[in-house]
Structure formats: C-alpha cells, structure tokens
Short mmCIF file of C-alpha atoms and ligand atoms in Angstrom, two decimals:
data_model
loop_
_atom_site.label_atom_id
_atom_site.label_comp_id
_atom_site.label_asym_id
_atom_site.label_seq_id
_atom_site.Cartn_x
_atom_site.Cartn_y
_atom_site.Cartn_z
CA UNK L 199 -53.81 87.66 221.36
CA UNK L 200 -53.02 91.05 220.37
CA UNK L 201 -55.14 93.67 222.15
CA UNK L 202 -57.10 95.92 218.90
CA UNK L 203 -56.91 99.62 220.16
CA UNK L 204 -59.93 101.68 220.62
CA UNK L 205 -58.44 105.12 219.64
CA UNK L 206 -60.61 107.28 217.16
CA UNK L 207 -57.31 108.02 214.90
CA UNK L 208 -58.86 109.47 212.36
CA UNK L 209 -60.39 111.69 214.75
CA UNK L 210 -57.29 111.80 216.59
CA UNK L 211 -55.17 113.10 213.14
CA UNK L 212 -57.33 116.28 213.24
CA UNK L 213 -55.77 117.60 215.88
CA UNK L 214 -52.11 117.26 214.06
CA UNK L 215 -52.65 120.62 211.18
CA UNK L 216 -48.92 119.25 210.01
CA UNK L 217 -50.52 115.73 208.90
CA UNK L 218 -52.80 117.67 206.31
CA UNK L 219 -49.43 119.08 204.41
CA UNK L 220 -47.77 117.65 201.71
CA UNK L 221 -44.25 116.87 201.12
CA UNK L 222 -42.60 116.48 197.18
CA UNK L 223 -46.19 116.66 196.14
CA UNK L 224 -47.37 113.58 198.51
CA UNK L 225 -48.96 113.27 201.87
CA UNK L 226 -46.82 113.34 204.47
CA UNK L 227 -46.02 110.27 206.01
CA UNK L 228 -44.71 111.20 209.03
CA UNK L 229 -42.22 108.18 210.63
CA UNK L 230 -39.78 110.11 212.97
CA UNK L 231 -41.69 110.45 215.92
CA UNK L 232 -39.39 108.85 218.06
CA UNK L 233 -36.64 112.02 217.14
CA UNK L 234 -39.69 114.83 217.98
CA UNK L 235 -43.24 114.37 218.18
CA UNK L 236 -45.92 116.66 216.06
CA UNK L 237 -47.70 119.17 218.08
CA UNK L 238 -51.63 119.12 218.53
CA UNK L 239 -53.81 122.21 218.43
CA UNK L 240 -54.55 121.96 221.60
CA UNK L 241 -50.33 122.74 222.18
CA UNK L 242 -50.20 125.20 219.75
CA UNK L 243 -53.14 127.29 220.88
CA UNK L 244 -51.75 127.13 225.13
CA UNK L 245 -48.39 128.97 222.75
CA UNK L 246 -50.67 131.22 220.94
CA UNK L 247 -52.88 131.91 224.20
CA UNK L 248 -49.67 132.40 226.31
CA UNK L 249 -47.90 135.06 224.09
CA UNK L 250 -51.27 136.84 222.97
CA UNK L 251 -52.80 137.01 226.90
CA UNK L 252 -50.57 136.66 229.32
CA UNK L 253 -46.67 136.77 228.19
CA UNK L 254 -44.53 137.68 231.14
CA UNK L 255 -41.30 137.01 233.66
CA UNK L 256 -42.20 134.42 236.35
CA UNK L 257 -41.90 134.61 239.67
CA UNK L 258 -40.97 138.30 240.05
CA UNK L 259 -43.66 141.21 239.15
CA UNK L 260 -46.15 142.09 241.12
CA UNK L 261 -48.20 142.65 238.55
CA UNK L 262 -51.41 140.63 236.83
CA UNK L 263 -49.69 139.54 233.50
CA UNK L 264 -46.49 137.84 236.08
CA UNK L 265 -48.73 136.39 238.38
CA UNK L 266 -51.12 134.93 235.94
CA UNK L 267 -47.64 133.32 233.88
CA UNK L 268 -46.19 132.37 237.58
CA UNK L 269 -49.31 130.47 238.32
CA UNK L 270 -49.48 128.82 235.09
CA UNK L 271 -46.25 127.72 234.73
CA UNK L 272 -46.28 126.00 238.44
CA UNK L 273 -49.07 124.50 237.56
CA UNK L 274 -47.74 123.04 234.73
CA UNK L 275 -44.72 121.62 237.21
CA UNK L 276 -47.62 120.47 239.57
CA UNK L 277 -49.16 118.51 236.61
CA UNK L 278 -45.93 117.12 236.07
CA UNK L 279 -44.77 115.86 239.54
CA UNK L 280 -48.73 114.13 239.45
CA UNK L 281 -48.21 112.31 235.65
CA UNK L 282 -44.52 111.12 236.93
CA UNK L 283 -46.08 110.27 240.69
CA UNK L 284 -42.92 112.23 242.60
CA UNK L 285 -43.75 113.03 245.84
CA UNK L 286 -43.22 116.58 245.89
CA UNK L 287 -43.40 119.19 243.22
CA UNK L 288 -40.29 120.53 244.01
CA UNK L 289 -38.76 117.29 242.99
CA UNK L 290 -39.57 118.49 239.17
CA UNK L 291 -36.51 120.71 238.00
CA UNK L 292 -37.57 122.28 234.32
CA UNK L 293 -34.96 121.69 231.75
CA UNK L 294 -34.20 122.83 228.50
CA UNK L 295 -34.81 118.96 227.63
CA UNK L 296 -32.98 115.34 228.52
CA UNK L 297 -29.24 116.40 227.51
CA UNK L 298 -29.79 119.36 229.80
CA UNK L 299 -31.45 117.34 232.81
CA UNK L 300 -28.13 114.62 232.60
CA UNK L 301 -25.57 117.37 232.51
CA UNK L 302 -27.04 118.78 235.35
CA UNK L 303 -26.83 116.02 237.40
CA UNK L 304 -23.31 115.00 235.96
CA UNK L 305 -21.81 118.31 236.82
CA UNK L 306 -23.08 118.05 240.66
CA UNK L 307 -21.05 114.89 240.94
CA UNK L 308 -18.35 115.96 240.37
CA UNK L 309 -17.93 117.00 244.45
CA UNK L 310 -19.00 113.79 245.47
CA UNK L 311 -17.08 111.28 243.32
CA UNK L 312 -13.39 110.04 243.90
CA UNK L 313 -10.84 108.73 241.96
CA UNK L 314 -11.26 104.95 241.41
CA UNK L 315 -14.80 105.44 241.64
CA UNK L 316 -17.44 103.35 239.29
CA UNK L 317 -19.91 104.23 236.94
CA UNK L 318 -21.72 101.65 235.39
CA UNK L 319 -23.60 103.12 231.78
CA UNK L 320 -25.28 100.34 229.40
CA UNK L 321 -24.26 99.92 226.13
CA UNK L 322 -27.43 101.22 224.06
CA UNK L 323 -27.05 104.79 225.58
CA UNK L 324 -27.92 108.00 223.26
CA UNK L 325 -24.64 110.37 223.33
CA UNK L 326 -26.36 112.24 225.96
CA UNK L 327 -26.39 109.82 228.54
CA UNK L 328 -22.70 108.76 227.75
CA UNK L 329 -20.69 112.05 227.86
CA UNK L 330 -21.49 113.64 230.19
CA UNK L 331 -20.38 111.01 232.28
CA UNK L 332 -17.27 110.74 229.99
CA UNK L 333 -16.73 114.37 231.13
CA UNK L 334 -17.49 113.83 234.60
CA UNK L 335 -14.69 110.85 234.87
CA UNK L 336 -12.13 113.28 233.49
CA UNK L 337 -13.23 115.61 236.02
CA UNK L 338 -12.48 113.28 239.08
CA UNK L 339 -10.71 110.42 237.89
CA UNK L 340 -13.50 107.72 238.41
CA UNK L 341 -13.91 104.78 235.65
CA UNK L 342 -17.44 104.67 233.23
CA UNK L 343 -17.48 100.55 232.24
CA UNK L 344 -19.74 99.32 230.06
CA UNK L 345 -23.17 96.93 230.74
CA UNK L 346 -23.29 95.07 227.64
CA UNK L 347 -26.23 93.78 225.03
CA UNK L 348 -26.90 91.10 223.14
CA UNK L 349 -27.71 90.59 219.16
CA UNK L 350 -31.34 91.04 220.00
CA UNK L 351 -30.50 94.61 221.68
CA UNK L 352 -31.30 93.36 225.65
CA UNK L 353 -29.00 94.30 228.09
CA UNK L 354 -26.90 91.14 229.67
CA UNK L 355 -28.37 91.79 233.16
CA UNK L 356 -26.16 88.36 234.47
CA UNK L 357 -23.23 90.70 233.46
CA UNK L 358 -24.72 94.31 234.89
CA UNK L 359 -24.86 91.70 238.08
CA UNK L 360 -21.41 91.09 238.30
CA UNK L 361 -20.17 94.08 237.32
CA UNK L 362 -22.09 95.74 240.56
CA UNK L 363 -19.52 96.57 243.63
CA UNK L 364 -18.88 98.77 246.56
CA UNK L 365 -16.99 100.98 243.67
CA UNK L 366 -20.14 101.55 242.06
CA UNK L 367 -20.81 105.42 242.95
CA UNK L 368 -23.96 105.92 239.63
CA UNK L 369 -25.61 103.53 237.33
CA UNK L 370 -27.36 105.06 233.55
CA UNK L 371 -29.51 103.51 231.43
CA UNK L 372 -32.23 104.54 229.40
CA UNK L 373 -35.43 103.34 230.10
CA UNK L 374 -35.99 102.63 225.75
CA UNK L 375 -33.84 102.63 223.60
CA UNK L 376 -33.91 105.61 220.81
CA UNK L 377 -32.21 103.23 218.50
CA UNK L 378 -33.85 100.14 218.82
CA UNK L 379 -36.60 100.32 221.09
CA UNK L 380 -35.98 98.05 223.43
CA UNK L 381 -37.94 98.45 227.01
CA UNK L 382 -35.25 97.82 229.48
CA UNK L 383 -35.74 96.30 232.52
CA UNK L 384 -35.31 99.21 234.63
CA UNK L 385 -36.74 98.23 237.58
CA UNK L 386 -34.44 94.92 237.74
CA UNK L 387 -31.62 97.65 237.40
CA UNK L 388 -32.64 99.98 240.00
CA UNK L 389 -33.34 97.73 242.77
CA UNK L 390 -29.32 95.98 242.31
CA UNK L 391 -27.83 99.47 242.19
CA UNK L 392 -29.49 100.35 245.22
CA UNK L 393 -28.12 97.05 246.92
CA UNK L 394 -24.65 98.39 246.42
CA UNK L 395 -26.04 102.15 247.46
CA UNK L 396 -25.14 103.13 243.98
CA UNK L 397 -27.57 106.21 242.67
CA UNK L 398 -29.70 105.44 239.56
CA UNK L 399 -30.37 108.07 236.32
CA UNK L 400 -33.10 106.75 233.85
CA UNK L 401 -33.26 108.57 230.23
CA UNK L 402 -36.25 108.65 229.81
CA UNK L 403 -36.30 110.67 226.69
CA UNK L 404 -37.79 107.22 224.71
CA UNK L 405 -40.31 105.74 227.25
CA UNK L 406 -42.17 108.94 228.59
CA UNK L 407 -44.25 108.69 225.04
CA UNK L 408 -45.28 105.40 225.53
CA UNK L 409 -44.80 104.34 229.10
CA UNK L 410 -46.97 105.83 232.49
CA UNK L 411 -43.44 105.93 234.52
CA UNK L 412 -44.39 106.07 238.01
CA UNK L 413 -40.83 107.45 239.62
CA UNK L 414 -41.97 106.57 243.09
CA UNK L 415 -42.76 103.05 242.49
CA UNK L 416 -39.20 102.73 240.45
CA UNK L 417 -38.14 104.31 243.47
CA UNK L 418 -35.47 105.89 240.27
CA UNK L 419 -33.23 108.63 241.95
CA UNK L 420 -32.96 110.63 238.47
CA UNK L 421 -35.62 110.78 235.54
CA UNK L 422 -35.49 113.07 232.98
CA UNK L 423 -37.41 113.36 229.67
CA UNK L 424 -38.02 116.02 226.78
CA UNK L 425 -41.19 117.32 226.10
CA UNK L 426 -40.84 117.22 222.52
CA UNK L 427 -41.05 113.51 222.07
CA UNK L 428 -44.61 113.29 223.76
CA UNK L 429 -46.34 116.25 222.00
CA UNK L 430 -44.94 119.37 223.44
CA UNK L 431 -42.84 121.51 222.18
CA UNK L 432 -39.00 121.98 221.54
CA UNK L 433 -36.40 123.73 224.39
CA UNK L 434 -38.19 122.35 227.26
CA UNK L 435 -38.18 119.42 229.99
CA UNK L 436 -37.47 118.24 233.14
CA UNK L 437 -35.33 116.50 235.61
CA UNK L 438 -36.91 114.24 238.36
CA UNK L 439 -34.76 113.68 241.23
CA UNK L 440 -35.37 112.90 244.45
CA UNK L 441 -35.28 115.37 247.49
CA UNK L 442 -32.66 114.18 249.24
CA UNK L 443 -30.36 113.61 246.04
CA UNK L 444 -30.93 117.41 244.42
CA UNK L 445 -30.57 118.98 248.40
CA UNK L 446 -27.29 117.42 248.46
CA UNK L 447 -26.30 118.60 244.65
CA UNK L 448 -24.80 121.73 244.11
CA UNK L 449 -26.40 124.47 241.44
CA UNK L 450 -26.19 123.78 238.00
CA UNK L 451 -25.59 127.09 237.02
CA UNK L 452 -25.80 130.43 238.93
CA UNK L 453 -27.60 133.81 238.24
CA UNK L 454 -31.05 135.24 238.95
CA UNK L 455 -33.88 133.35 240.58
CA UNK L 456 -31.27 130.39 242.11
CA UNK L 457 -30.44 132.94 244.94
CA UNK L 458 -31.44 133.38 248.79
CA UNK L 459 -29.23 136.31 248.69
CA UNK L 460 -26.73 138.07 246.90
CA UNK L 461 -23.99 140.37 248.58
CA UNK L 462 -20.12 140.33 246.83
CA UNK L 463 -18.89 138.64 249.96
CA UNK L 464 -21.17 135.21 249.47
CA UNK L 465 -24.13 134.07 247.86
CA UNK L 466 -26.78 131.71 249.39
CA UNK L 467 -29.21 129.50 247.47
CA UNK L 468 -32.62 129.57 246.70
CA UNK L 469 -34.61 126.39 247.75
CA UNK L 470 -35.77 123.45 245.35
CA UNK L 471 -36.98 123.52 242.69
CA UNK L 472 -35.19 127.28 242.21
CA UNK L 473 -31.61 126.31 242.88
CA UNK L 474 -31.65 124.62 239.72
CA UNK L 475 -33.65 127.01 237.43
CA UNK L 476 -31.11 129.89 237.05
CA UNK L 477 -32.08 133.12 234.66
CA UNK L 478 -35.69 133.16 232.63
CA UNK L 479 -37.01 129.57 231.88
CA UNK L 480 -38.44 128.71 229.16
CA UNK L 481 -41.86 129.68 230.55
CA UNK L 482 -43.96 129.30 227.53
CA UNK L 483 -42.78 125.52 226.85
CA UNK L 484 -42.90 124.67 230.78
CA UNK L 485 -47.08 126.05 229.84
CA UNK L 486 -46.69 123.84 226.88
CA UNK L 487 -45.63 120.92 228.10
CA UNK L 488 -48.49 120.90 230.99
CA UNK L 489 -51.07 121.14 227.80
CA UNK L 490 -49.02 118.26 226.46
CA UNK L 491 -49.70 116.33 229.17
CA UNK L 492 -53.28 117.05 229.78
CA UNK L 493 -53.62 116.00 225.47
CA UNK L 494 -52.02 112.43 225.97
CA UNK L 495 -53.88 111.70 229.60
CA UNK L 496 -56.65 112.99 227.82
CA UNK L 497 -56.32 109.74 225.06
CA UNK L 498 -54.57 107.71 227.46
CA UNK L 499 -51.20 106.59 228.05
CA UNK L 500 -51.95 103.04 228.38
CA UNK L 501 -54.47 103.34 225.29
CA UNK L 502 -51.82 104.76 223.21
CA UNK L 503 -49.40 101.45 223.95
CA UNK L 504 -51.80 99.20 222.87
CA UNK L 505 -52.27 101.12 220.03
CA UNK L 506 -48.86 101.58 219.15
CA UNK L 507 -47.91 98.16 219.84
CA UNK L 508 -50.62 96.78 217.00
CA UNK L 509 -49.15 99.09 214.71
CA UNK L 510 -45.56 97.61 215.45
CA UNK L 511 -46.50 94.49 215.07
CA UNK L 512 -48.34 94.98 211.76
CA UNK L 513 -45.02 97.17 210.52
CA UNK L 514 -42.70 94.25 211.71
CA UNK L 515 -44.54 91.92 210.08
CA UNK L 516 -45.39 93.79 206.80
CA UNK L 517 -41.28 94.65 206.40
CA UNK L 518 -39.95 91.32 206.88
CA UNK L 519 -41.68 90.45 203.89
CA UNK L 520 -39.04 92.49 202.16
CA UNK L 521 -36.05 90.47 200.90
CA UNK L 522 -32.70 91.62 202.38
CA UNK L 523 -33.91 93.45 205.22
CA UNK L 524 -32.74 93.02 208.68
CA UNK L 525 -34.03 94.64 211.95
CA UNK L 526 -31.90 95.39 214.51
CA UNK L 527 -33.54 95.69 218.09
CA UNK L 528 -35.77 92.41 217.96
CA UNK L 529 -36.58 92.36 221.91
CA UNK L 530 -39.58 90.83 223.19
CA UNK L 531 -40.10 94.15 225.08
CA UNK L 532 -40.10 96.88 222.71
CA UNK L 533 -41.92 99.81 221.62
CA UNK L 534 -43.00 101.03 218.02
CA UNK L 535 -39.38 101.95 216.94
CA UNK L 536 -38.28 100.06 213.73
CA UNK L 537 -34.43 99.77 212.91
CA UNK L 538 -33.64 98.36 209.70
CA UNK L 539 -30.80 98.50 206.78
CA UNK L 540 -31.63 96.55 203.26
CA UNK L 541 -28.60 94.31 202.26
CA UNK L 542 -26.17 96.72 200.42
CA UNK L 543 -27.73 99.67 200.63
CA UNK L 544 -26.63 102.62 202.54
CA UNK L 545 -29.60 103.98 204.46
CA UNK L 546 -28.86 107.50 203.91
CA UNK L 547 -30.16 106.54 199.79
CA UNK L 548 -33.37 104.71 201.31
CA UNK L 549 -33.87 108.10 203.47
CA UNK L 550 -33.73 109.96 200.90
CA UNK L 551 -35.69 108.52 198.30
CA UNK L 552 -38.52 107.81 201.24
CA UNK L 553 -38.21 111.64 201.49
CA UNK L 554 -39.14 112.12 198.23
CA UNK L 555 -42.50 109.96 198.71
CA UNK L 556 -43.11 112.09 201.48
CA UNK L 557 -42.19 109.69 203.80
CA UNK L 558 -40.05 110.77 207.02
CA UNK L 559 -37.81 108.34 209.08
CA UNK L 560 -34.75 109.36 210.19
CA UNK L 561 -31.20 107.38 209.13
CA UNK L 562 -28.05 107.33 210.46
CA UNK L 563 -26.70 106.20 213.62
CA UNK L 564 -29.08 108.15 215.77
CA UNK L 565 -27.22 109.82 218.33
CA UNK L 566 -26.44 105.93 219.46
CA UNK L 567 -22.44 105.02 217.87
CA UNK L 568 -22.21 102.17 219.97
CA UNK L 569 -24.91 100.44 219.01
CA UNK L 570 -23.89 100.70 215.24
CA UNK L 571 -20.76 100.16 216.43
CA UNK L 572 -22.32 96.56 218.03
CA UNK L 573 -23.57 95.54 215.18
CA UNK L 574 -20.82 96.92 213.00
CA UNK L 575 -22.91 99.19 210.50
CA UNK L 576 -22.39 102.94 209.65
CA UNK L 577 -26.05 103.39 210.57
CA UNK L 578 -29.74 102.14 210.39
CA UNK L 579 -32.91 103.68 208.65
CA UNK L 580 -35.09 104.32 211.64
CA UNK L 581 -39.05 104.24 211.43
CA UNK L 582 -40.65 105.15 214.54
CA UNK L 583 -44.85 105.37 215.01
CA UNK L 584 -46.51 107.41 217.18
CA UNK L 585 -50.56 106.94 218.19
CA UNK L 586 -51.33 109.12 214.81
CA UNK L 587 -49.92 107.13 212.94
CA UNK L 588 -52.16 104.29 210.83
CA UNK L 589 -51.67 101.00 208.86
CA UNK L 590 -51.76 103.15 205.54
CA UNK L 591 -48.79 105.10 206.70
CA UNK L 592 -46.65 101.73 206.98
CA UNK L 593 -48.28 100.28 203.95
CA UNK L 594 -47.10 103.20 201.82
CA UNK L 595 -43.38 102.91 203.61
CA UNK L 596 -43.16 99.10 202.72
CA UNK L 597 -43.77 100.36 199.50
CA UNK L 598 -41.93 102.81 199.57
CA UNK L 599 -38.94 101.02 200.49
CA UNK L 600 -39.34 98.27 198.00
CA UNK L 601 -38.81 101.52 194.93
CA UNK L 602 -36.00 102.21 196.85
CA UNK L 603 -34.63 98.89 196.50
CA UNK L 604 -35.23 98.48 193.11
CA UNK L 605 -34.27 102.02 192.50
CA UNK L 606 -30.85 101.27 193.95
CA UNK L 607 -30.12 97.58 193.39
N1 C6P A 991 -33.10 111.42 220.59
C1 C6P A 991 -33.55 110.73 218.34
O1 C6P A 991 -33.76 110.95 217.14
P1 C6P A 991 -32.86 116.02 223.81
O2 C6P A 991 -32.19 116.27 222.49
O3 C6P A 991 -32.07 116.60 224.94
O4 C6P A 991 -34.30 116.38 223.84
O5 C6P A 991 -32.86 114.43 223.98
C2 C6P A 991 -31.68 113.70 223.89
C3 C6P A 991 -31.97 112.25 223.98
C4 C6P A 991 -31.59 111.57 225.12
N2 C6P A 991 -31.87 110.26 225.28
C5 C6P A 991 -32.54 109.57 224.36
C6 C6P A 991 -32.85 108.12 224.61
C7 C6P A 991 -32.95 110.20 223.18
O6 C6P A 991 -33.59 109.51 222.26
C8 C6P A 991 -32.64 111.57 222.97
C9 C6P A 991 -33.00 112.27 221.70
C10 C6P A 991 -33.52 111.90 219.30
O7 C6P A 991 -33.39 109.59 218.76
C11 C6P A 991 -32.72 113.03 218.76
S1 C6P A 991 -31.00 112.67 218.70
#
C-alpha cells in the first residue's frame, strides 16, 4: 500500500515566494525541479543576512567580519560531512557544483592511471560524468567501456559483473538518473568494484534531493552533488572523497589558500580540505547550502520520499491515460522524474506550449545523449516533482499536455 505523506504542502509552498508568480498570465506550474530546485526564504534570507552582516574573505583577516564568514562557512562544511555521514570534515571539498567535483577527481588520475587501464562508466550517465573521463583516457591511454541498460532504464548488473577485471582502475555511475530516474543499485556496484580494488565515483547530483546517502555505509570513495537541486543555490557544491583517496590526489588547481608555502624554487600544499579549494570560494553559497540543508532535515528527507513517491505514482498513473504517450525510465526503483514523448510530436512543441500554460518541464535530451541515443529519440519532455509540488500541479500538466496534442495533431 502506498504510504500517504504527512507534509503540510500548502504550508510548505509559503516558503517558495517564486510559486506565488505567474507565468503567460497563469500560475506557475513549476515541473523542472530535477534541472534546479526553487529556493526557500529561509535560503534567501542566510544570502541576504550574509552580504548585509557579515560579507568577507575566509580564512585570512584577522578581523570580526572574516572570522565571523570563516566560522560560518566551516560550519556549513561541518553540517555537510554530518548529513552525508563522512567521517571527517575534511573529507568535504566545496565545489562550484557536480561537473566541478568529477573533473576534479578526473584530472588527479591522470598520475595514477596507465595505458591499457579500465574504466567502467554506465550507460545512463549525464555528460558530466562521461567526459571527463573521455578526457582523462586521452590523457593516459586507458579504455572507458560501457555498463549497459535495459528498455526499462536498469543497469544490466550480470553484464557490469563480467565486465569487472584486474584492468578495472575507476567505476562511475550515478546514483539516479537525471533522465529517467531510475535509483541504481549503487551499493551492489560499489561492493564488486571494490572486489577488483577498483575506486568508485557516485553522481549524486539526482539522489541527494530525495535520498539520505550515508557515504560511510556505501563505503563510496567519491560523492559529489550540487546544491542547487536540493534547495540551495546555484555555483556551489561539494566533493566527498575519502581521506586516503584525496591525500593521494594531486591539487586540482593551484593559487591562494591551497599552499603550505610559497617560495619560486617549490611550493608545498596546504592540508585537506584546502589543497583542493584554490582562490576565494564561493563563500556565500557554501553558507547557503548549510541553510539548505538545515530546510530539508528540517521537513525530512525520508518524509519528502514518501511524499514524492505518491505524487509519482499519481502523475504516472494520471499520464498514461493519455493516448500515444510513452515513458521512458519505467524502473521499479525510481524517483519522481517523468520522461515522456507523445507519438509524433517533437517535445520541444509540447515544451513550449506547456510554457505558455505556465507550466515548466524541461525537453530535450537532458544533458544524457546516450540514453536518447538507447532508445533512439532526439529527446524526451521531462517532468520532474519536487516535495512542493501537489496533485493540482500534475492535473493541470495532463491537461495541459492533452491541448498540446490536439493543438499539434
Ligand atoms: N542535471 C538536469 O536538468 P551541475 O550542472 O554541475 O550542477 O550538475 C551536473 C549534473 C551531473 N549529474 C547529474 C545526474 C545531473 O543531473 C546534473 C545536472 C541538470 O538534468 C542540468 S543539465
């Protein structure tokens, strides 16, 4: 039996000022969640309280406004390490988001990996976690295959099995799919790498929203995730890795604050997290993000997936009603990401007549070619619900989408 949520949403929708605007003279009905999040007052006043009281460079004036900014912002990371369980705080490397957390890690392989090295990477990957590693084979000559999916959008784990060797140097895999939504089985994944002593990145751009992800218990050796997909704002996240893994990386990128010390002759290192933070961070978002955190804890992560879940289950059911549309992503394990096309119509149309309702969802082939490229379409429209989101909203895109169809049949 389906679990009925106990969120206040209505409630819950005051805290969102953007849900009170209106879009082509309608409410907004906003559907892209899964691309960025909305922001909560709570978020937007930590922004508005951190440039009004307190706006400052971290971690390098002696003075009141610094300090007070330094302390913030580490306590931000210290919230952080404790919502992803890592064992040290140190372990939590801010980011300018998930594409910036892989490259990181990607570019400090490139000293370790050999030439007929493996890299395994599964086949419903956003760009992000694909070129990078692209870029890092070119760099040392090792080999990126492919973990493949089926027509419902699970990964084949019988072939990630036997595609596991001694070669195997990394393994990548998001932890949900952006396009489709599907909840991999990440721990399943983990745990085999490890067997072969491979090391294990999880995007988890998708899953951080909906998911408590406890990085000790996945014993994961990367994690990243972007703070604008669960409430925070934009130009900010981080990169979990473990101790051992980001002492034995080198820097990202050098300049001020990744230093020991500095003389022309050689430079030495600062310690974690540091080595990795080069020049100003993004201090304010790193503030932001903590408030984030503290919003959804404050609701509930677990409450939020219940929540969500009812609402993708009402949504799945309420579109299939529509004649000629087709899902794609039908896992048993998914979250509240809907991927659909409408027999002969390009989704970029339904987008944009949706956007004339006021309706947002995002179309095309989401940052995800291979997975159009799977099911051989030029793209999907995407619909993607987030815990402020109600049954209204997806009774007003089913019919929504049903003008469309008539508009353009
Ligand atoms: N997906 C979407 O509409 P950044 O842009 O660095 O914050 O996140 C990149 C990224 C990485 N992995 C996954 C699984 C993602 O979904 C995303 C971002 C957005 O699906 C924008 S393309």
């Amino acid at each position: 039996m389906t679990k009925v949520s106990s969120l206040d949403v209505a409630l819950i929708r005051k805290d969102f000022p953007i849900l009170d605007r209106e879009v082509n003279g309608n409410p907004l009905v906003y559907l892209d969640n899964a691309a960025t999040s909305q922001t909560p007052r709570q978020v937007i006043d930590a922004i508005v309280d951190y440039y009004s009281n307190y706006n400052a460079n971290i971690h390098r004036g002696v003075h009141t406004l610094s300090q007070e900014a330094t302390d913030k912002y580490e306590q931000a990371r210290i919230k952080i390490q404790k919502h992803f369980n890592a064992a040290h705080s140190h372990e939590i490397i801010f980011t300018s988001g998930t594409t910036h957390s892989i490259n990181l890690v990607a570019n400090g392989f490139t000293s370790i990996l050999q030439k007929g090295d493996e890299l395994l990477v599964s086949a419903m990957e956003h760009h992000s976690n694909i070129v990078p590693w692209q870029m890092l084979c070119e760099r040392t000559g090792a080999l990126l295959k492919v973990i493949p999916m089926n027509e419902e959008g699970d990964l084949i784990l019988e072939e990630y099995h036997k595609l596991l060797s001694a070669k195997t140097k990394m393994v990548f895999c998001n932890h949900v799919s952006n396009a489709l939504g599907t909840i991999n089985n990440i721990k399943e994944i983990i745990d085999a790498a490890h067997g072969f002593g491979a090391a294990v990145l999880i995007d988890g751009a998708q899953a951080a929203p909906h998911i408590q992800a406890d990085v000790q218990d996945l014993n994961v050796d990367f994690y990243t995730v972007s703070a604008h997909k669960m409430c925070g704002p934009t130009g900010v996240g981080i990169l979990y890795g473990k101790e051992e893994w980001l002492n034995r990386l080198p820097p990202y990128q050098g300049g001020g604050e990744m230093i020991a010390e500095v003389t022309f002759e050689k430079t030495t290192y600062a310690d974690l997290p540091h080595k990795f933070e080069a020049g100003t961070p993004n201090i304010c978002g790193g503030i932001a993000f903590g408030a984030a955190l503290d919003y959804m804890n404050n609701i509930g992560i677990a409450e939020i997936a219940s929540y969500e879940n009812e609402l993708l289950q009402y949504a799945t059911e309420r579109l299939l009603t529509i004649e000629g549309l087709r899902i794609y992503g039908t896992s048993k394990n998914k979250t509240s990401v809907i991927s659909f096309n409408i027999d002969g119509i390009h989704p970029y149309d339904i987008g944009s007549i949706l956007d004339k309702l006021g309706i947002a969802v995002r179309t095309g082939h989401h940052c995800a070619q291979p997975i159009m490229d799977f099911y051989k379409i030029p793209g999907t429209v995407r619909a993607s619900f987030s815990f402020y989101n109600t049954k209204e909203e997806i009774n007003a895109l089913v019919e929504g989408i049903k003008r469309a169809k008539a508009m353009l049949s």
